[in-house]
CSV table of C-alpha atoms and ligand atoms in Angstrom, one decimal:
chain,number,residue,atom,x,y,z
A,247,MET,CA,9.9,-1.7,18.2
A,248,LYS,CA,8.6,-0.4,21.5
A,249,SER,CA,4.9,-0.9,21.0
A,250,PHE,CA,2.7,-1.9,18.0
A,251,LEU,CA,-0.3,0.4,17.6
A,252,SER,CA,-0.2,1.0,13.9
A,253,ILE,CA,2.1,1.0,10.9
A,254,GLN,CA,3.7,4.1,12.2
A,255,ASP,CA,5.4,1.9,14.8
A,256,VAL,CA,7.2,0.0,11.9
A,257,SER,CA,10.5,1.8,11.1
A,258,ASN,CA,11.5,-0.7,8.4
A,259,LEU,CA,8.7,-2.6,6.7
A,260,PRO,CA,10.9,-4.7,4.3
A,261,ALA,CA,13.0,-5.8,7.3
A,262,LEU,CA,9.9,-6.8,9.3
A,263,LEU,CA,8.6,-8.8,6.3
A,264,LYS,CA,12.0,-10.5,6.0
A,265,ASP,CA,11.7,-11.4,9.7
A,266,ALA,CA,8.2,-12.8,9.1
A,267,LEU,CA,9.3,-15.0,6.2
A,268,GLU,CA,12.2,-16.3,8.2
A,269,ILE,CA,9.9,-17.1,11.2
A,270,LYS,CA,7.5,-18.8,8.8
A,271,LYS,CA,10.3,-21.1,7.6
A,272,ASN,CA,11.4,-21.9,11.2
A,273,PRO,CA,8.8,-21.0,13.8
A,274,HIS,CA,11.0,-22.1,16.7
A,275,LEU,CA,14.0,-20.0,15.8
A,276,TYR,CA,13.5,-17.7,18.7
A,277,ALA,CA,12.0,-20.3,21.1
A,278,LYS,CA,13.8,-18.9,24.2
A,279,LEU,CA,13.4,-15.2,23.5
A,280,GLY,CA,10.2,-14.9,25.7
A,281,GLN,CA,11.3,-17.2,28.5
A,282,GLN,CA,10.6,-15.7,32.0
A,283,LYS,CA,8.3,-13.2,30.4
A,284,SER,CA,4.5,-12.9,30.1
A,285,MET,CA,1.8,-11.2,28.1
A,286,CYS,CA,-1.8,-10.3,28.9
A,287,LEU,CA,-4.4,-10.4,26.1
A,288,ILE,CA,-7.3,-8.1,26.9
A,289,PHE,CA,-10.5,-8.4,24.9
A,290,LEU,CA,-13.3,-5.9,25.0
A,291,ASN,CA,-14.9,-7.7,22.0
A,292,PRO,CA,-15.1,-11.3,20.7
A,293,SER,CA,-12.3,-13.0,18.7
A,294,LEU,CA,-11.3,-16.4,17.4
A,295,ARG,CA,-8.2,-15.8,15.3
A,296,THR,CA,-6.6,-13.0,17.2
A,297,ARG,CA,-7.0,-14.7,20.5
A,298,LEU,CA,-5.7,-18.1,19.4
A,299,SER,CA,-2.9,-16.9,17.1
A,300,ALA,CA,-1.6,-14.6,19.8
A,301,GLN,CA,-1.4,-17.4,22.2
A,302,LYS,CA,0.3,-19.7,19.6
A,303,ALA,CA,2.8,-17.0,18.7
A,304,ALA,CA,3.6,-16.4,22.4
A,305,PHE,CA,4.0,-20.2,22.9
A,306,ASN,CA,6.5,-20.3,19.9
A,307,LEU,CA,8.6,-17.7,21.7
A,308,GLY,CA,8.5,-19.3,25.2
A,309,LEU,CA,6.3,-16.4,26.4
A,310,SER,CA,3.5,-17.1,28.9
A,311,THR,CA,0.0,-15.7,28.4
A,312,ALA,CA,-3.1,-14.8,30.3
A,313,VAL,CA,-6.4,-13.8,28.7
A,314,LEU,CA,-8.9,-11.3,30.2
A,315,ASP,CA,-12.3,-11.0,28.6
A,316,VAL,CA,-13.4,-7.6,30.0
A,317,GLY,CA,-17.0,-8.0,29.0
A,318,SER,CA,-17.6,-11.3,30.9
A,319,GLN,CA,-14.8,-11.5,33.4
A,320,GLY,CA,-13.4,-8.0,34.3
A,321,TRP,CA,-15.0,-4.9,35.7
A,322,GLN,CA,-16.5,-2.5,33.1
A,323,LEU,CA,-13.8,0.1,32.5
A,324,GLU,CA,-14.2,3.9,32.5
A,325,PHE,CA,-11.9,5.8,30.1
A,326,GLY,CA,-13.2,9.4,30.6
A,327,ASP,CA,-11.2,11.9,32.5
A,328,GLY,CA,-12.7,13.6,35.6
A,329,ILE,CA,-15.9,11.5,35.4
A,330,ILE,CA,-18.1,10.9,38.5
A,331,MET,CA,-18.1,7.1,38.4
A,332,ASP,CA,-21.7,6.4,39.5
A,333,SER,CA,-22.7,4.4,36.5
A,334,ASP,CA,-22.2,0.7,35.6
A,335,LYS,CA,-18.4,1.2,35.2
A,336,ALA,CA,-16.6,0.1,38.3
A,337,GLU,CA,-13.0,0.6,37.5
A,338,HIS,CA,-11.0,3.4,35.8
A,339,ILE,CA,-8.4,2.7,33.1
A,340,LYS,CA,-5.8,4.6,35.2
A,341,GLU,CA,-5.8,1.9,37.9
A,342,ALA,CA,-6.6,-1.1,35.6
A,343,ALA,CA,-3.8,-0.4,33.1
A,344,ALA,CA,-1.3,0.3,35.9
A,345,VAL,CA,-2.2,-2.9,37.7
A,346,ILE,CA,-2.1,-5.1,34.5
A,347,GLY,CA,1.2,-3.4,33.6
A,348,SER,CA,2.7,-4.4,37.0
A,349,TYR,CA,1.9,-8.1,36.4
A,350,PHE,CA,2.9,-8.5,32.7
A,351,ASP,CA,5.8,-7.5,30.4
A,352,VAL,CA,3.6,-7.0,27.3
A,353,VAL,CA,-0.1,-6.1,27.0
A,354,ALA,CA,-2.2,-6.6,23.9
A,355,ILE,CA,-5.7,-5.1,23.6
A,356,ARG,CA,-8.8,-5.5,21.4
A,357,ALA,CA,-11.3,-2.6,21.6
A,358,PHE,CA,-13.5,-2.2,18.5
A,359,ALA,CA,-14.9,1.2,17.3
A,360,LYS,CA,-18.2,1.7,19.0
A,361,LEU,CA,-19.5,3.4,15.8
A,362,GLU,CA,-21.4,6.1,17.8
A,363,ASP,CA,-19.0,9.0,17.9
A,364,ARG,CA,-16.4,9.3,15.1
A,365,ASN,CA,-14.2,11.7,17.1
A,366,GLU,CA,-14.1,9.3,20.1
A,367,ASP,CA,-13.3,6.2,17.9
A,368,TYR,CA,-10.7,8.1,15.8
A,369,SER,CA,-9.0,9.6,18.9
A,370,GLU,CA,-8.1,6.0,19.8
A,371,GLN,CA,-9.0,6.7,23.4
A,372,VAL,CA,-8.7,3.1,24.6
A,373,MET,CA,-5.2,2.4,23.0
A,374,GLU,CA,-3.9,5.9,24.0
A,375,SER,CA,-5.1,5.4,27.6
A,376,PHE,CA,-3.3,2.0,27.8
A,377,LYS,CA,-0.2,3.6,26.3
A,378,LYS,CA,-0.4,6.4,28.9
A,379,TYR,CA,-1.2,4.4,32.1
A,380,CYS,CA,0.4,1.0,31.3
A,381,PRO,CA,4.1,1.0,31.8
A,382,VAL,CA,4.9,-1.9,29.4
A,383,PRO,CA,4.8,-2.3,25.5
A,384,ILE,CA,1.2,-2.3,24.0
A,385,ILE,CA,0.0,-4.3,21.0
A,386,ASN,CA,-3.1,-3.4,19.0
A,387,MET,CA,-5.4,-6.4,18.4
A,388,GLU,CA,-7.9,-4.2,16.6
A,389,SER,CA,-8.7,-0.7,17.8
A,390,GLY,CA,-11.1,2.1,16.8
A,391,THR,CA,-9.3,2.9,13.6
A,392,GLY,CA,-7.0,-0.1,12.7
A,393,HIS,CA,-6.2,-3.8,12.7
A,394,PRO,CA,-2.4,-3.8,12.0
A,395,LEU,CA,-1.8,-7.4,12.9
A,396,GLN,CA,-4.4,-8.4,10.3
A,397,ALA,CA,-2.9,-6.1,7.7
A,398,PHE,CA,0.6,-7.5,8.4
A,399,ALA,CA,-0.7,-11.1,7.9
A,400,ASP,CA,-2.4,-10.0,4.7
A,401,LEU,CA,0.8,-8.5,3.4
A,402,ILE,CA,2.8,-11.7,4.2
A,403,THR,CA,0.1,-13.7,2.4
A,404,ILE,CA,0.3,-11.4,-0.7
A,405,GLU,CA,4.1,-11.6,-0.6
A,406,GLU,CA,4.0,-15.4,-0.6
A,407,ASN,CA,1.4,-15.5,-3.5
A,408,LYS,CA,2.2,-12.7,-5.8
A,409,MET,CA,3.3,-13.5,-9.4
A,410,VAL,CA,4.6,-10.0,-10.3
A,411,ALA,CA,6.7,-7.5,-8.3
A,412,LYS,CA,3.9,-4.9,-8.1
A,413,PRO,CA,0.5,-6.7,-8.1
A,414,LYS,CA,-2.8,-5.0,-8.6
A,415,VAL,CA,-4.6,-5.2,-5.3
A,416,VAL,CA,-8.4,-4.4,-5.1
A,417,LEU,CA,-10.1,-3.7,-1.9
A,418,THR,CA,-13.9,-4.1,-2.5
A,419,TRP,CA,-16.6,-3.2,-0.1
A,420,ALA,CA,-19.2,-6.0,0.3
A,421,PRO,CA,-22.6,-6.0,1.9
A,422,HIS,CA,-23.2,-7.1,5.6
A,423,PRO,CA,-26.4,-6.9,7.7
A,424,LYS,CA,-24.7,-5.1,10.6
A,425,PRO,CA,-22.6,-1.9,10.9
A,426,LEU,CA,-18.9,-2.9,11.1
A,427,PRO,CA,-15.8,-0.8,11.8
A,428,GLN,CA,-13.5,0.6,9.2
A,429,ALA,CA,-10.5,-0.7,11.0
A,430,VAL,CA,-9.6,-3.7,8.8
A,431,ALA,CA,-10.0,-1.6,5.6
A,432,ASN,CA,-8.0,1.3,7.0
A,433,SER,CA,-5.1,-0.8,8.0
A,434,PHE,CA,-5.2,-2.8,4.8
A,435,CYS,CA,-5.0,0.4,2.7
A,436,ARG,CA,-2.1,1.7,4.7
A,437,TRP,CA,0.0,-1.5,4.7
A,438,ILE,CA,-0.6,-2.2,1.0
A,439,GLN,CA,0.5,1.3,0.0
A,440,ALA,CA,3.5,1.2,2.4
A,441,ALA,CA,4.5,-2.0,0.5
A,442,ASN,CA,4.3,-0.1,-2.7
A,443,PHE,CA,1.6,-2.3,-4.3
A,444,ASP,CA,-0.9,-0.9,-6.7
A,445,LEU,CA,-4.2,-0.3,-4.7
A,446,THR,CA,-7.7,0.2,-6.1
A,447,ILE,CA,-10.6,0.7,-3.6
A,448,THR,CA,-14.2,0.2,-4.8
A,449,HIS,CA,-17.3,0.8,-2.8
A,450,PRO,CA,-20.8,2.4,-3.2
A,451,LYS,CA,-21.0,6.2,-2.9
A,452,GLY,CA,-21.0,7.2,0.8
A,453,TYR,CA,-18.5,4.6,1.9
A,454,GLU,CA,-15.4,6.7,1.3
A,455,LEU,CA,-12.7,5.9,3.9
A,456,VAL,CA,-10.7,8.5,5.9
A,457,ASP,CA,-8.3,10.4,3.6
A,458,GLU,CA,-5.2,9.1,5.5
A,459,ALA,CA,-6.1,5.5,4.7
A,460,VAL,CA,-7.0,6.2,1.0
A,461,GLY,CA,-3.7,8.0,0.4
A,462,LYS,CA,-2.8,7.7,-3.3
A,463,ALA,CA,-5.0,4.7,-4.0
A,464,THR,CA,-7.4,4.8,-7.0
A,465,VAL,CA,-11.1,4.9,-5.9
A,466,VAL,CA,-13.5,3.4,-8.4
A,467,TYR,CA,-17.3,3.4,-7.8
A,468,ASN,CA,-18.0,0.7,-10.4
A,469,GLN,CA,-16.9,-2.7,-8.9
A,470,GLN,CA,-16.7,-4.6,-12.1
A,471,ASN,CA,-14.3,-1.9,-13.6
A,472,ALA,CA,-12.2,-2.0,-10.4
A,473,LEU,CA,-11.8,-5.8,-10.6
A,474,ASP,CA,-10.5,-5.8,-14.2
A,475,GLY,CA,-7.1,-7.4,-14.2
A,476,ALA,CA,-6.8,-7.7,-10.4
A,477,ASP,CA,-4.2,-10.0,-8.9
A,478,PHE,CA,-5.7,-9.9,-5.4
A,479,VAL,CA,-9.3,-9.2,-4.5
A,480,TYR,CA,-9.8,-8.3,-0.8
A,481,ALA,CA,-13.4,-8.1,0.3
A,482,LYS,CA,-14.5,-6.4,3.5
A,483,ASN,CA,-17.6,-4.7,4.7
A,484,TRP,CA,-17.4,-1.4,6.6
A,485,SER,CA,-19.9,1.1,7.8
A,486,SER,CA,-19.9,4.7,6.5
A,487,TYR,CA,-17.1,7.0,7.7
A,488,THR,CA,-18.8,10.2,6.4
A,489,ASN,CA,-22.2,9.3,7.7
A,490,TYR,CA,-20.5,7.8,10.7
A,491,GLY,CA,-21.4,4.2,11.6
A,492,LYS,CA,-24.4,4.0,9.3
A,493,VAL,CA,-25.3,1.1,7.0
A,494,LEU,CA,-26.2,3.0,3.8
A,495,SER,CA,-26.5,0.0,1.5
A,496,LYS,CA,-27.0,-3.8,1.8
A,497,ASP,CA,-27.1,-4.1,-2.0
A,498,PRO,CA,-26.5,-7.9,-2.7
A,499,ASP,CA,-25.1,-6.9,-6.1
A,500,TRP,CA,-21.8,-6.0,-4.3
A,501,MET,CA,-21.3,-9.6,-3.2
A,502,VAL,CA,-18.1,-11.2,-4.7
A,503,THR,CA,-19.1,-13.9,-7.1
A,504,GLN,CA,-17.2,-16.4,-9.3
A,505,GLU,CA,-18.5,-14.4,-12.3
A,506,LYS,CA,-16.8,-11.3,-10.9
A,507,MET,CA,-13.6,-13.2,-10.1
A,508,ASN,CA,-13.5,-14.2,-13.8
A,509,LEU,CA,-12.9,-10.5,-14.6
A,510,THR,CA,-9.6,-10.6,-12.7
A,511,ASN,CA,-6.1,-11.7,-13.7
A,512,GLN,CA,-6.8,-15.2,-12.2
A,513,GLY,CA,-6.9,-13.2,-9.0
A,514,LYS,CA,-6.8,-14.6,-5.5
A,515,PHE,CA,-9.6,-13.9,-3.1
A,516,MET,CA,-8.9,-12.6,0.4
A,517,HIS,CA,-10.9,-11.8,3.5
A,518,CYS,CA,-9.8,-11.3,7.2
A,519,LEU,CA,-12.6,-13.7,8.5
A,520,PRO,CA,-15.1,-14.2,10.1
A,521,VAL,CA,-16.9,-14.0,6.7
A,522,ARG,CA,-20.6,-14.4,6.1
A,523,ARG,CA,-21.0,-16.9,3.2
A,524,ASN,CA,-23.3,-15.8,0.4
A,525,VAL,CA,-23.5,-12.3,1.8
A,526,ILE,CA,-19.9,-11.0,1.4
A,527,VAL,CA,-18.8,-13.7,-1.0
A,528,GLU,CA,-20.4,-16.7,-2.6
A,529,ASP,CA,-19.5,-20.3,-1.7
A,530,ALA,CA,-18.0,-21.0,-5.1
A,531,VAL,CA,-15.3,-18.4,-4.5
A,532,LEU,CA,-14.5,-19.3,-0.9
A,533,ASP,CA,-14.4,-23.0,-1.8
A,534,SER,CA,-12.2,-22.6,-4.8
A,535,ASP,CA,-8.4,-22.7,-5.1
A,536,GLN,CA,-8.5,-18.9,-5.6
A,537,SER,CA,-9.3,-18.4,-2.0
A,538,LEU,CA,-6.5,-17.4,0.4
A,539,VAL,CA,-8.6,-16.9,3.5
A,540,ILE,CA,-7.1,-19.9,5.4
A,541,PRO,CA,-3.4,-19.0,4.5
A,542,GLN,CA,-4.2,-15.4,5.7
A,543,ALA,CA,-5.5,-16.7,9.0
A,544,THR,CA,-2.5,-19.0,9.3
A,545,ASN,CA,-0.2,-16.0,8.9
A,546,ARG,CA,-1.8,-14.3,11.9
A,547,VAL,CA,0.5,-16.4,14.0
A,548,ILE,CA,3.5,-15.3,12.0
A,549,SER,CA,2.5,-11.6,12.1
A,550,MET,CA,2.0,-11.7,15.9
A,551,GLN,CA,5.2,-13.7,16.4
A,552,THR,CA,7.2,-11.3,14.3
A,553,VAL,CA,5.9,-8.3,16.2
A,554,LEU,CA,6.5,-10.0,19.6
A,555,LYS,CA,10.0,-10.9,18.5
A,556,ASN,CA,10.8,-7.3,17.7
A,557,ILE,CA,9.3,-6.0,21.0
A,558,LEU,CA,11.1,-8.6,23.1
A,559,GLU,CA,14.4,-7.8,21.4
A,560,GLU,CA,13.9,-4.1,22.0
A,561,MET,CA,13.2,-4.9,25.7
A,562,LYS,CA,16.6,-6.7,26.0
A,563,LYS,CA,18.5,-3.7,24.7
B,803,AN0,C1,-14.9,-7.3,12.9
B,803,AN0,C2,-14.7,-6.0,12.0
B,803,AN0,O1,-15.2,-6.0,10.9
B,803,AN0,O2,-13.9,-5.1,12.5
B,803,AN0,C3,-13.7,-8.0,13.2
B,803,AN0,C4,-12.9,-8.4,12.0
B,803,AN0,C5,-11.6,-9.0,12.3
B,803,AN0,N1,-15.9,-8.1,12.2
B,803,AN0,C6,-17.0,-8.4,12.7
B,803,AN0,O3,-17.4,-7.9,13.7
B,803,AN0,C7,-17.9,-9.4,11.9
B,804,CP,N1,-9.5,-11.6,11.6
B,804,CP,C1,-9.7,-11.5,12.9
B,804,CP,O1,-9.1,-10.6,13.6
B,804,CP,O2,-10.5,-12.5,13.5
B,804,CP,P1,-11.0,-12.5,15.0
B,804,CP,O3,-12.0,-11.4,15.1
B,804,CP,O4,-11.7,-13.9,15.1
B,804,CP,O5,-9.9,-12.4,15.9
């Protein structure tokens, strides 16, 4: 693996999953692989899990890390081409990415969708600019359109908890007070289908995801019907893709409740976190044995470590 921007960088998903489960059993198996190497974690947005799991994953591989919070510590970055830079943005990505790439062996970036201009977010301008101007491998820590490290951790978690070979997985939209990106939902849909699981997506009308993410999944507008017989229920809010970035509904009837979980096949509850209690999902579900939210977050270390292991091995070739 040269870089990790999306599932398209994964040539063999079963092999990557096998690697992950092996690393889970023995996290220190590749403790020397990253020695004498370093990674820079660049955040344009906040993070708890991604930031800490990436540092822990690097530690397990002997890889040193540095963290740059662009918002509070770095110069504001300009990404546009041919811009007269007389606004608040002091540095262009051309110089910033080249400089960072000269200091580190791997660069990981978080840059959320701004939810203003769909073409801009879906062109993946930030990731593509780093790829173009930074001479070392790039890792996506949530970009305009995807969050593949999260989806990989989710897949590992399903693999560890599934009772049948092809579980019924339901992605349900849930209400949230603020407009959120589609990134987590997009990647979840892609990875679940790449793993050949049975995916149903449910959301109010107007929340249709981009076609490439929906793929061959079943879309059901009635949440209760969708949940029938589910083995895994993955809740997530996202803002509208068609009416880009807009909050079209805050309908509390879409919250995941214990009553709704009773419609499932003793299904497990999943969410990427951070989660708003009693808005996205009620306490009773999160605090029950059905909830997998902590194992998911735990597996973020494994997902990053597996990706780093593959990138470091490729660098040694
Ligand atoms: C972000 C999102 O929905 O993309 C990050 C999730 C990992 N969530 C929030 O901003 C609450
Ligand atoms: N799930 C996730 O990516 O969490 P953070 O935003 O805290 O990194």
